[in-house]
Amino acid sequence: MIVFEAVSFTYPGAARPAIADLTLTIASASLLAVVGANGSGKSTLARLADGLLVPDSGRVMVDGIDTADEQRCWDVRSRVGLVLQNPDNQIVGTVVEEDVAFGPENLGVPREELRSRVSDALAVVGLTGLERREPHLLSEGQKQRLAIAGALAMRPEYLVLDEPTAMLDQRGRTDVLGVLDGLKLAGRGVVHITQDTGEAARADLVLALDAGSVAYLGHPAGLLGDASLMAELGLEAPPIQVIADELRRSGFTVPEVSTAEELVEALWR
Amino acid sequence: MALVAKDLGYTYSTGAPYESRALTGVDLRLEKGELCLVVGSTGSGKSTLLRLMSGLLEPGVGSVRVDDAESVVRGSVGIVFQNPETQFFAETVSADVAFGPKNLGFSDVDTAVSDAMLAVGLEPVEFGERSPFTLSGGEARRAAIAGVLAMRPAYLLLDEPTAGLDRRGREVVVRALLEARLKAGVLLVTHDPGVFLAHADRVLVLAAGQPVFYGNVTDLLEDDGAPFDVAGLVLPDVVRAQVLARSRGARIARFAFDATDAARTLAGALGGPS
Amino acid sequence: MKVPVTFGQYVPVDSPVHSLDAKAKMGLVAAFTAALFLVDGPLGMVAAAAVVAAAVVLSRVPWRIALRGIRAVVMILMITLAAHALRWNPATVALVRVGPLAVDAAGLKEGLFFVVRIVLLVVGTSLLTLTTSPVALTDGLERIMRPLARVRFPASEVAMMLTIALRFIPTTAQEAEKLIVAQTARGARFDAGGPIARARAYAPVLVPLFVNLFRRADDLATAMEARCYRGGVGRTRLHESRMRPRDWAVLCLGTLVLALVGITL
């Protein structure tokens, strides 16, 4: 588990805290979505979970290790994989397999195991066969999946992804979401930071941040069903949800639906 | 008076072993005051089309004409690239916006700058003297668009103008573009047409460099949005719900593009609560 | 848009020269350079030329590309030749004489000797970068520099620096191209005016290029830290080129031959 205990963090020189009094538990084999407008503290949360930032007050415990413990910071970082927003800025290797190997190389993994880690990670994200490709010749979706593979090769217990689908088209998006679902099934704790409430609806738990504070923490339906809270947070409700709510308000009986197919199936049986 | 592409085609690195055909046989007409959408997935040739239409690339095949001139006239077509806020260089927003009109030798640079900033909803007094590097996502995107609008282009081309913005950022950019349409023809390229479908006069769907549909939104949806499938794209959920309902026999005369309106349309088709 | 950025000079084909370990190739280049400077007769030059020609043929690098490096040194070649061959009002008999300017036979011979030496040096050494991928090259460099770690030279860090530079050169080139196009679309002209005006015209490209580079560097540092990079200590490598018996054999025999050429001819 990653446990945030009353965590606050203020960037040097900033007027207000980026994260204020946050308490949160991130469990294994689960998918947590983090939503909020730009500047609500989502990226700061990611860096706190990974120990790249250390709380000003409160503490973050990763499997019982305090991220403030400098002696064990590499333990923390090898347990928590972090994928930043722009894949282009985090690919280190000059070819795909070199980049995937970068993390485990730093952990001192022996060469024979490096091979298998690289091929396993590439298989998970569906990039097998592109081992020798140069990163700048990959598509945006492939780059994003390469960045994920780079984190996976460290065999982390938790994976934190900062808006991994923001720049992708439909196909790239579907691919990445599929990878996240697979990771959760494989027992990893996945934290998915996103602007898209439709993506957040797929999570087990959703955290909404507003100016660094928790505005909502619970089942996605509770947030998505609260139109006024959504508007306050600068979030856009998934359109299917809005349609279903409107229809209910007009007296129709509509069950819980999340896709256009489900909605139409429910209405035109 | 229009920006017209005829049988447009382009091949990168012609003759080289890695030659790649980016675009073939595109016909497109953009009138002033119109909004035209070009949709396609990554690698469909959208960005190449924008570069050709703006005159930055010479067409390999076919032609691009502006207002019946033989080629693209300098200053008549403005282009806003993806993430244009990464192109700021000046110390203040107004200096950055002034770059284009100054280069074109405008005599009323200041007016052009303040008009453009107002058009995108950035108050010149409030934002003019700020550093462009301190703006929020939506503000920065609009300032970058103002930098092109200030050149008073008759046609404005944009590549993914709302990508990466949050809800508020998207809303203000959409409003700015609809405003810009009052004075210019607006062509925008995107893989997620979303809200723009409601306002589009014409849509061009590209798949692997080939046009698979060109026409108005009603015609696009006539065939349950089949061109979108061909291009590997998905219709916005709001529209898809209505398309699916119609395929199940619901009578839908006009499509709604807003979720609340769509609920009303579906309720009408259902004929009241059972 | 995907423009294949042909990076550096590497010619990606399979050949015995390509498959030779980078360190062996570096060793051979060093031996070759030494031999070239030891040789003091035309026969030695012919032998050295034969070695270079054989290597180029073996490497399957097209002659056109193998000789491309000479273009960069044409000026140097001409100056070298002129400095040796041309005489001003010589008292001795000259081959050709135009007014006070004369071409001296002995000087010409000497000049040609130096020109051939430079040409062979350029072609021979460029064969290293033509047949070794940048990755293998940095790897090899790191291994060669490793003994220097004992005198606190950060060999592994320097190699990482080179790798990152190699990784980001194409990305930065693509970005510069995008910026040039974007600012051209805003009416910028990069070809007008004198050198100062032209340099100033690049500010709208260079400023955002650097701003974005710093932003990128910030992200990259975070990403590297998140992936547990802490310098070279305790780091393993996916590809660590090892000298196989074949590489040692080629290196030793090659050096021997080159030493013989250098000393005897």
mmCIF file of N, CA, C and O in Angstrom, chain A residues 47 50 52 74 77-78 80 82 84 86 88-94 97-111 114-115 118 132 135-139 150-151 154, chain C residues 2-5 7 133 135 139 160 162-164 166-168 170-171 174 212 215-217 219-231 233-240 242:
data_model
loop_
_atom_site.group_PDB
_atom_site.id
_atom_site.type_symbol
_atom_site.label_atom_id
_atom_site.label_comp_id
_atom_site.label_asym_id
_atom_site.label_seq_id
_atom_site.Cartn_x
_atom_site.Cartn_y
_atom_site.Cartn_z
ATOM 1 N N ARG A 47 4.431 12.951 -7.859
ATOM 2 C CA ARG A 47 5.821 13.049 -7.431
ATOM 3 C C ARG A 47 5.984 12.739 -5.943
ATOM 4 O O ARG A 47 7.035 12.274 -5.509
ATOM 5 N N ASP A 50 6.054 8.950 -5.401
ATOM 6 C CA ASP A 50 7.285 8.329 -5.862
ATOM 7 C C ASP A 50 8.485 8.744 -5.007
ATOM 8 O O ASP A 50 9.599 8.299 -5.233
ATOM 9 N N LEU A 52 9.865 11.576 -5.113
ATOM 10 C CA LEU A 52 10.666 12.608 -5.789
ATOM 11 C C LEU A 52 10.497 13.928 -5.053
ATOM 12 O O LEU A 52 11.363 14.783 -5.073
ATOM 13 N N TRP A 74 15.780 4.767 -2.859
ATOM 14 C CA TRP A 74 15.806 3.954 -4.080
ATOM 15 C C TRP A 74 14.858 2.769 -3.958
ATOM 16 O O TRP A 74 14.298 2.307 -4.944
ATOM 17 N N ARG A 77 11.537 4.273 -4.915
ATOM 18 C CA ARG A 77 11.398 4.548 -6.355
ATOM 19 C C ARG A 77 11.346 3.284 -7.189
ATOM 20 O O ARG A 77 10.768 3.282 -8.275
ATOM 21 N N SER A 78 11.971 2.205 -6.697
ATOM 22 C CA SER A 78 11.881 0.978 -7.483
ATOM 23 C C SER A 78 10.532 0.294 -7.267
ATOM 24 O O SER A 78 10.113 -0.535 -8.061
ATOM 25 N N VAL A 80 7.701 2.149 -6.911
ATOM 26 C CA VAL A 80 6.696 3.002 -7.537
ATOM 27 C C VAL A 80 7.212 3.469 -8.889
ATOM 28 O O VAL A 80 8.189 4.200 -8.963
ATOM 29 N N LEU A 82 6.908 5.725 -12.232
ATOM 30 C CA LEU A 82 6.255 6.993 -12.567
ATOM 31 C C LEU A 82 6.368 7.230 -14.071
ATOM 32 O O LEU A 82 7.446 7.125 -14.644
ATOM 33 N N LEU A 84 5.653 10.153 -16.747
ATOM 34 C CA LEU A 84 5.312 11.575 -16.849
ATOM 35 C C LEU A 84 4.454 11.839 -18.081
ATOM 36 O O LEU A 84 4.290 10.989 -18.948
ATOM 37 N N ASN A 86 4.696 13.908 -20.817
ATOM 38 C CA ASN A 86 5.201 13.963 -22.180
ATOM 39 C C ASN A 86 6.249 12.873 -22.400
ATOM 40 O O ASN A 86 7.355 12.973 -21.914
ATOM 41 N N ASP A 88 8.089 12.082 -24.785
ATOM 42 C CA ASP A 88 9.296 12.506 -25.482
ATOM 43 C C ASP A 88 10.383 12.975 -24.531
ATOM 44 O O ASP A 88 11.569 12.872 -24.824
ATOM 45 N N ASN A 89 9.965 13.513 -23.381
ATOM 46 C CA ASN A 89 10.935 14.083 -22.446
ATOM 47 C C ASN A 89 11.468 13.077 -21.448
ATOM 48 O O ASN A 89 12.240 13.431 -20.584
ATOM 49 N N GLN A 90 11.009 11.837 -21.494
ATOM 50 C CA GLN A 90 11.493 10.897 -20.483
ATOM 51 C C GLN A 90 12.119 9.655 -21.083
ATOM 52 O O GLN A 90 12.500 8.749 -20.367
ATOM 53 N N ILE A 91 12.217 9.611 -22.405
ATOM 54 C CA ILE A 91 12.871 8.479 -23.040
ATOM 55 C C ILE A 91 14.370 8.766 -23.077
ATOM 56 O O ILE A 91 14.798 9.768 -23.635
ATOM 57 N N VAL A 92 15.140 7.899 -22.434
ATOM 58 C CA VAL A 92 16.568 8.151 -22.277
ATOM 59 C C VAL A 92 17.384 7.431 -23.352
ATOM 60 O O VAL A 92 18.376 7.941 -23.835
ATOM 61 N N GLY A 93 16.932 6.208 -23.717
ATOM 62 C CA GLY A 93 17.726 5.368 -24.605
ATOM 63 C C GLY A 93 17.700 5.837 -26.041
ATOM 64 O O GLY A 93 16.751 6.498 -26.478
ATOM 65 N N THR A 94 18.738 5.482 -26.793
ATOM 66 C CA THR A 94 18.773 5.856 -28.209
ATOM 67 C C THR A 94 18.016 4.848 -29.065
ATOM 68 O O THR A 94 17.696 5.132 -30.202
ATOM 69 N N GLU A 97 14.914 -0.792 -26.877
ATOM 70 C CA GLU A 97 15.276 -1.727 -25.804
ATOM 71 C C GLU A 97 16.244 -1.104 -24.791
ATOM 72 O O GLU A 97 16.186 -1.406 -23.609
ATOM 73 N N GLU A 98 17.103 -0.212 -25.274
ATOM 74 C CA GLU A 98 18.017 0.470 -24.360
ATOM 75 C C GLU A 98 17.224 1.283 -23.338
ATOM 76 O O GLU A 98 17.598 1.375 -22.173
ATOM 77 N N ASP A 99 16.161 1.909 -23.837
ATOM 78 C CA ASP A 99 15.389 2.745 -22.930
ATOM 79 C C ASP A 99 14.663 1.911 -21.887
ATOM 80 O O ASP A 99 14.637 2.251 -20.716
ATOM 81 N N VAL A 100 14.063 0.804 -22.324
ATOM 82 C CA VAL A 100 13.344 -0.044 -21.385
ATOM 83 C C VAL A 100 14.310 -0.568 -20.324
ATOM 84 O O VAL A 100 13.973 -0.686 -19.149
ATOM 85 N N ALA A 101 15.551 -0.854 -20.735
ATOM 86 C CA ALA A 101 16.528 -1.426 -19.813
ATOM 87 C C ALA A 101 17.061 -0.398 -18.811
ATOM 88 O O ALA A 101 17.626 -0.768 -17.796
ATOM 89 N N PHE A 102 16.858 0.875 -19.092
ATOM 90 C CA PHE A 102 17.497 1.921 -18.290
ATOM 91 C C PHE A 102 17.223 1.787 -16.788
ATOM 92 O O PHE A 102 18.148 1.816 -15.982
ATOM 93 N N GLY A 103 15.952 1.626 -16.408
ATOM 94 C CA GLY A 103 15.594 1.505 -14.988
ATOM 95 C C GLY A 103 16.269 0.320 -14.320
ATOM 96 O O GLY A 103 17.028 0.486 -13.346
ATOM 97 N N PRO A 104 16.019 -0.903 -14.821
ATOM 98 C CA PRO A 104 16.657 -2.069 -14.201
ATOM 99 C C PRO A 104 18.190 -2.011 -14.238
ATOM 100 O O PRO A 104 18.834 -2.500 -13.315
ATOM 101 N N GLU A 105 18.759 -1.384 -15.248
ATOM 102 C CA GLU A 105 20.222 -1.209 -15.279
ATOM 103 C C GLU A 105 20.665 -0.431 -14.053
ATOM 104 O O GLU A 105 21.646 -0.759 -13.389
ATOM 105 N N ASN A 106 19.890 0.617 -13.748
ATOM 106 C CA ASN A 106 20.231 1.437 -12.589
ATOM 107 C C ASN A 106 20.097 0.658 -11.291
ATOM 108 O O ASN A 106 20.753 0.967 -10.308
ATOM 109 N N LEU A 107 19.192 -0.337 -11.296
ATOM 110 C CA LEU A 107 19.003 -1.152 -10.090
ATOM 111 C C LEU A 107 20.070 -2.235 -9.992
ATOM 112 O O LEU A 107 20.089 -3.000 -9.034
ATOM 113 N N GLY A 108 20.918 -2.336 -11.016
ATOM 114 C CA GLY A 108 21.983 -3.326 -10.983
ATOM 115 C C GLY A 108 21.507 -4.739 -11.279
ATOM 116 O O GLY A 108 22.106 -5.718 -10.836
ATOM 117 N N VAL A 109 20.439 -4.854 -12.048
ATOM 118 C CA VAL A 109 19.935 -6.171 -12.424
ATOM 119 C C VAL A 109 20.936 -6.857 -13.359
ATOM 120 O O VAL A 109 21.418 -6.221 -14.294
ATOM 121 N N PRO A 110 21.277 -8.138 -13.102
ATOM 122 C CA PRO A 110 22.241 -8.826 -13.963
ATOM 123 C C PRO A 110 21.769 -8.910 -15.418
ATOM 124 O O PRO A 110 20.563 -8.911 -15.680
ATOM 125 N N ARG A 111 22.731 -9.017 -16.343
ATOM 126 C CA ARG A 111 22.398 -8.886 -17.753
ATOM 127 C C ARG A 111 21.392 -9.903 -18.264
ATOM 128 O O ARG A 111 20.494 -9.556 -19.031
ATOM 129 N N LEU A 114 18.123 -8.750 -17.363
ATOM 130 C CA LEU A 114 17.759 -7.537 -18.106
ATOM 131 C C LEU A 114 17.031 -7.906 -19.384
ATOM 132 O O LEU A 114 15.984 -7.350 -19.708
ATOM 133 N N ARG A 115 17.613 -8.907 -20.099
ATOM 134 C CA ARG A 115 17.013 -9.349 -21.360
ATOM 135 C C ARG A 115 15.543 -9.707 -21.167
ATOM 136 O O ARG A 115 14.679 -9.248 -21.883
ATOM 137 N N VAL A 118 13.261 -6.762 -20.261
ATOM 138 C CA VAL A 118 12.974 -5.906 -21.415
ATOM 139 C C VAL A 118 11.916 -6.562 -22.294
ATOM 140 O O VAL A 118 10.924 -5.933 -22.670
ATOM 141 N N ARG A 132 14.823 -2.455 -31.742
ATOM 142 C CA ARG A 132 15.938 -1.654 -32.241
ATOM 143 C C ARG A 132 15.501 -0.333 -32.863
ATOM 144 O O ARG A 132 16.309 0.370 -33.463
ATOM 145 N N PRO A 135 13.619 6.015 -30.866
ATOM 146 C CA PRO A 135 12.406 6.576 -30.271
ATOM 147 C C PRO A 135 11.750 7.660 -31.127
ATOM 148 O O PRO A 135 10.530 7.737 -31.194
ATOM 149 N N HIS A 136 12.540 8.491 -31.787
ATOM 150 C CA HIS A 136 11.919 9.596 -32.518
ATOM 151 C C HIS A 136 11.201 9.132 -33.775
ATOM 152 O O HIS A 136 10.523 9.919 -34.427
ATOM 153 N N LEU A 137 11.330 7.847 -34.102
ATOM 154 C CA LEU A 137 10.602 7.325 -35.257
ATOM 155 C C LEU A 137 9.319 6.606 -34.839
ATOM 156 O O LEU A 137 8.602 6.073 -35.677
ATOM 157 N N LEU A 138 9.008 6.607 -33.538
ATOM 158 C CA LEU A 138 7.776 5.974 -33.066
ATOM 159 C C LEU A 138 6.609 6.956 -33.152
ATOM 160 O O LEU A 138 6.807 8.166 -33.120
ATOM 161 N N SER A 139 5.380 6.413 -33.216
ATOM 162 C CA SER A 139 4.201 7.280 -33.163
ATOM 163 C C SER A 139 4.008 7.734 -31.716
ATOM 164 O O SER A 139 4.622 7.194 -30.798
ATOM 165 N N GLY A 150 9.152 1.298 -19.872
ATOM 166 C CA GLY A 150 10.343 1.684 -19.131
ATOM 167 C C GLY A 150 10.113 1.628 -17.631
ATOM 168 O O GLY A 150 10.983 1.214 -16.862
ATOM 169 N N ALA A 151 8.911 2.030 -17.211
ATOM 170 C CA ALA A 151 8.578 1.964 -15.778
ATOM 171 C C ALA A 151 8.329 0.511 -15.365
ATOM 172 O O ALA A 151 8.756 0.075 -14.303
ATOM 173 N N MET A 154 11.080 -2.085 -14.302
ATOM 174 C CA MET A 154 11.613 -2.045 -12.937
ATOM 175 C C MET A 154 10.795 -2.946 -12.022
ATOM 176 O O MET A 154 11.073 -3.025 -10.828
ATOM 177 N N LYS C 2 6.787 12.592 -40.816
ATOM 178 C CA LYS C 2 7.948 11.831 -40.378
ATOM 179 C C LYS C 2 9.093 11.985 -41.371
ATOM 180 O O LYS C 2 9.082 11.429 -42.444
ATOM 181 N N VAL C 3 10.030 12.812 -41.016
ATOM 182 C CA VAL C 3 11.207 12.955 -41.850
ATOM 183 C C VAL C 3 12.269 12.032 -41.266
ATOM 184 O O VAL C 3 12.632 12.176 -40.115
ATOM 185 N N PRO C 4 12.748 11.063 -42.024
ATOM 186 C CA PRO C 4 13.786 10.218 -41.455
ATOM 187 C C PRO C 4 15.051 11.046 -41.254
ATOM 188 O O PRO C 4 15.629 11.550 -42.204
ATOM 189 N N VAL C 5 15.412 11.227 -40.014
ATOM 190 C CA VAL C 5 16.614 11.987 -39.726
ATOM 191 C C VAL C 5 17.776 11.018 -39.829
ATOM 192 O O VAL C 5 17.962 10.162 -38.987
ATOM 193 N N PHE C 7 20.970 10.014 -39.058
ATOM 194 C CA PHE C 7 21.774 10.574 -38.009
ATOM 195 C C PHE C 7 23.244 10.246 -38.186
ATOM 196 O O PHE C 7 23.615 9.134 -38.494
ATOM 197 N N SER C 133 27.594 2.073 -34.897
ATOM 198 C CA SER C 133 26.421 2.862 -34.513
ATOM 199 C C SER C 133 26.810 3.772 -33.353
ATOM 200 O O SER C 133 27.707 3.446 -32.574
ATOM 201 N N VAL C 135 25.450 4.273 -30.620
ATOM 202 C CA VAL C 135 25.309 3.596 -29.328
ATOM 203 C C VAL C 135 26.550 2.757 -29.037
ATOM 204 O O VAL C 135 27.139 2.834 -27.953
ATOM 205 N N ASP C 139 29.320 3.263 -26.038
ATOM 206 C CA ASP C 139 29.634 2.110 -25.192
ATOM 207 C C ASP C 139 31.123 1.826 -25.194
ATOM 208 O O ASP C 139 31.735 1.649 -24.144
ATOM 209 N N MET C 160 27.013 8.546 -20.349
ATOM 210 C CA MET C 160 25.575 8.831 -20.249
ATOM 211 C C MET C 160 25.247 10.148 -20.919
ATOM 212 O O MET C 160 24.258 10.287 -21.630
ATOM 213 N N LEU C 162 26.850 11.537 -23.385
ATOM 214 C CA LEU C 162 26.902 11.356 -24.840
ATOM 215 C C LEU C 162 25.633 10.658 -25.328
ATOM 216 O O LEU C 162 25.053 11.032 -26.339
ATOM 217 N N THR C 163 25.195 9.627 -24.566
ATOM 218 C CA THR C 163 23.993 8.898 -24.969
ATOM 219 C C THR C 163 22.795 9.828 -25.032
ATOM 220 O O THR C 163 22.019 9.807 -25.987
ATOM 221 N N ILE C 164 22.644 10.663 -24.005
ATOM 222 C CA ILE C 164 21.499 11.568 -23.968
ATOM 223 C C ILE C 164 21.580 12.577 -25.106
ATOM 224 O O ILE C 164 20.580 12.884 -25.761
ATOM 225 N N LEU C 166 22.963 12.079 -27.971
ATOM 226 C CA LEU C 166 22.601 11.348 -29.185
ATOM 227 C C LEU C 166 21.094 11.172 -29.261
ATOM 228 O O LEU C 166 20.488 11.321 -30.317
ATOM 229 N N ARG C 167 20.485 10.855 -28.123
ATOM 230 C CA ARG C 167 19.047 10.617 -28.083
ATOM 231 C C ARG C 167 18.276 11.880 -28.465
ATOM 232 O O ARG C 167 17.274 11.838 -29.162
ATOM 233 N N PHE C 168 18.745 13.047 -27.992
ATOM 234 C CA PHE C 168 17.942 14.259 -28.173
ATOM 235 C C PHE C 168 18.308 15.085 -29.402
ATOM 236 O O PHE C 168 17.624 16.043 -29.711
ATOM 237 N N PRO C 170 18.067 14.218 -32.679
ATOM 238 C CA PRO C 170 16.970 14.196 -33.665
ATOM 239 C C PRO C 170 15.730 14.919 -33.169
ATOM 240 O O PRO C 170 15.091 15.658 -33.930
ATOM 241 N N THR C 171 15.387 14.753 -31.880
ATOM 242 C CA THR C 171 14.208 15.417 -31.329
ATOM 243 C C THR C 171 14.354 16.933 -31.430
ATOM 244 O O THR C 171 13.426 17.636 -31.822
ATOM 245 N N GLN C 174 14.036 18.089 -35.032
ATOM 246 C CA GLN C 174 12.629 18.124 -35.447
ATOM 247 C C GLN C 174 11.951 19.366 -34.887
ATOM 248 O O GLN C 174 11.180 20.031 -35.568
ATOM 249 N N ASN C 212 12.196 25.434 -24.414
ATOM 250 C CA ASN C 212 11.679 24.064 -24.446
ATOM 251 C C ASN C 212 12.740 23.048 -24.055
ATOM 252 O O ASN C 212 12.434 22.051 -23.413
ATOM 253 N N ARG C 215 12.940 22.999 -20.334
ATOM 254 C CA ARG C 215 11.764 22.312 -19.814
ATOM 255 C C ARG C 215 11.964 20.801 -19.954
ATOM 256 O O ARG C 215 11.710 20.026 -19.052
ATOM 257 N N ARG C 216 12.437 20.409 -21.121
ATOM 258 C CA ARG C 216 12.705 19.015 -21.413
ATOM 259 C C ARG C 216 13.733 18.443 -20.440
ATOM 260 O O ARG C 216 13.569 17.352 -19.911
ATOM 261 N N ALA C 217 14.790 19.227 -20.215
ATOM 262 C CA ALA C 217 15.865 18.778 -19.330
ATOM 263 C C ALA C 217 15.324 18.539 -17.922
ATOM 264 O O ALA C 217 15.679 17.567 -17.255
ATOM 265 N N ASP C 219 12.197 17.760 -17.080
ATOM 266 C CA ASP C 219 11.407 16.523 -17.139
ATOM 267 C C ASP C 219 12.319 15.300 -17.159
ATOM 268 O O ASP C 219 12.091 14.331 -16.449
ATOM 269 N N LEU C 220 13.339 15.379 -17.981
ATOM 270 C CA LEU C 220 14.237 14.240 -18.146
ATOM 271 C C LEU C 220 14.932 13.918 -16.828
ATOM 272 O O LEU C 220 15.046 12.754 -16.437
ATOM 273 N N ALA C 221 15.362 14.963 -16.131
ATOM 274 C CA ALA C 221 16.026 14.748 -14.842
ATOM 275 C C ALA C 221 15.078 14.053 -13.874
ATOM 276 O O ALA C 221 15.461 13.094 -13.191
ATOM 277 N N THR C 222 13.824 14.520 -13.837
ATOM 278 C CA THR C 222 12.826 13.890 -12.970
ATOM 279 C C THR C 222 12.635 12.431 -13.348
ATOM 280 O O THR C 222 12.625 11.542 -12.495
ATOM 281 N N ALA C 223 12.494 12.191 -14.661
ATOM 282 C CA ALA C 223 12.242 10.829 -15.128
ATOM 283 C C ALA C 223 13.421 9.919 -14.799
ATOM 284 O O ALA C 223 13.243 8.773 -14.389
ATOM 285 N N MET C 224 14.641 10.442 -14.949
ATOM 286 C CA MET C 224 15.822 9.613 -14.671
ATOM 287 C C MET C 224 15.909 9.287 -13.191
ATOM 288 O O MET C 224 16.245 8.168 -12.798
ATOM 289 N N GLU C 225 15.573 10.270 -12.362
ATOM 290 C CA GLU C 225 15.602 10.043 -10.931
ATOM 291 C C GLU C 225 14.534 9.029 -10.545
ATOM 292 O O GLU C 225 14.772 8.130 -9.742
ATOM 293 N N ALA C 226 13.344 9.173 -11.152
ATOM 294 C CA ALA C 226 12.260 8.237 -10.861
ATOM 295 C C ALA C 226 12.651 6.820 -11.272
ATOM 296 O O ALA C 226 12.169 5.853 -10.714
ATOM 297 N N ARG C 227 13.537 6.712 -12.251
ATOM 298 C CA ARG C 227 13.962 5.389 -12.698
ATOM 299 C C ARG C 227 15.301 5.026 -12.047
ATOM 300 O O ARG C 227 16.057 4.217 -12.573
ATOM 301 N N CYS C 228 15.544 5.632 -10.893
ATOM 302 C CA CYS C 228 16.640 5.233 -10.008
ATOM 303 C C CYS C 228 18.028 5.463 -10.588
ATOM 304 O O CYS C 228 18.971 4.753 -10.238
ATOM 305 N N TYR C 229 18.206 6.435 -11.463
ATOM 306 C CA TYR C 229 19.556 6.716 -11.948
ATOM 307 C C TYR C 229 20.343 7.418 -10.858
ATOM 308 O O TYR C 229 19.903 8.418 -10.311
ATOM 309 N N ARG C 230 21.485 6.882 -10.493
ATOM 310 C CA ARG C 230 22.310 7.514 -9.457
ATOM 311 C C ARG C 230 23.779 7.424 -9.845
ATOM 312 O O ARG C 230 24.617 7.001 -9.060
ATOM 313 N N GLY C 231 24.063 7.736 -11.093
ATOM 314 C CA GLY C 231 25.442 7.675 -11.553
ATOM 315 C C GLY C 231 25.817 6.264 -11.956
ATOM 316 O O GLY C 231 24.974 5.375 -11.980
ATOM 317 N N VAL C 233 27.713 4.004 -10.547
ATOM 318 C CA VAL C 233 28.016 2.991 -9.541
ATOM 319 C C VAL C 233 26.905 1.939 -9.470
ATOM 320 O O VAL C 233 25.740 2.272 -9.324
ATOM 321 N N GLY C 234 27.295 0.687 -9.598
ATOM 322 C CA GLY C 234 26.342 -0.410 -9.445
ATOM 323 C C GLY C 234 25.424 -0.591 -10.628
ATOM 324 O O GLY C 234 24.478 -1.374 -10.584
ATOM 325 N N ARG C 235 25.680 0.140 -11.711
ATOM 326 C CA ARG C 235 24.831 0.054 -12.882
ATOM 327 C C ARG C 235 25.271 -1.112 -13.753
ATOM 328 O O ARG C 235 26.457 -1.312 -13.988
ATOM 329 N N THR C 236 24.308 -1.903 -14.215
ATOM 330 C CA THR C 236 24.634 -2.952 -15.178
ATOM 331 C C THR C 236 24.248 -2.445 -16.561
ATOM 332 O O THR C 236 23.587 -1.424 -16.686
ATOM 333 N N ARG C 237 24.640 -3.145 -17.600
ATOM 334 C CA ARG C 237 24.306 -2.701 -18.956
ATOM 335 C C ARG C 237 23.698 -3.832 -19.755
ATOM 336 O O ARG C 237 24.141 -4.967 -19.673
ATOM 337 N N LEU C 238 22.655 -3.486 -20.498
ATOM 338 C CA LEU C 238 22.004 -4.466 -21.360
ATOM 339 C C LEU C 238 22.980 -4.933 -22.431
ATOM 340 O O LEU C 238 23.161 -6.116 -22.667
ATOM 341 N N HIS C 239 23.582 -3.944 -23.078
ATOM 342 C CA HIS C 239 24.573 -4.280 -24.096
ATOM 343 C C HIS C 239 25.904 -3.853 -23.574
ATOM 344 O O HIS C 239 26.139 -2.665 -23.406
ATOM 345 N N GLU C 240 26.747 -4.810 -23.245
ATOM 346 C CA GLU C 240 28.085 -4.377 -22.952
ATOM 347 C C GLU C 240 28.946 -5.132 -23.933
ATOM 348 O O GLU C 240 29.036 -6.357 -23.876
ATOM 349 N N ARG C 242 31.682 -6.927 -25.531
ATOM 350 C CA ARG C 242 32.869 -7.596 -25.017
ATOM 351 C C ARG C 242 33.738 -7.965 -26.197
ATOM 352 O O ARG C 242 33.240 -8.338 -27.252
#
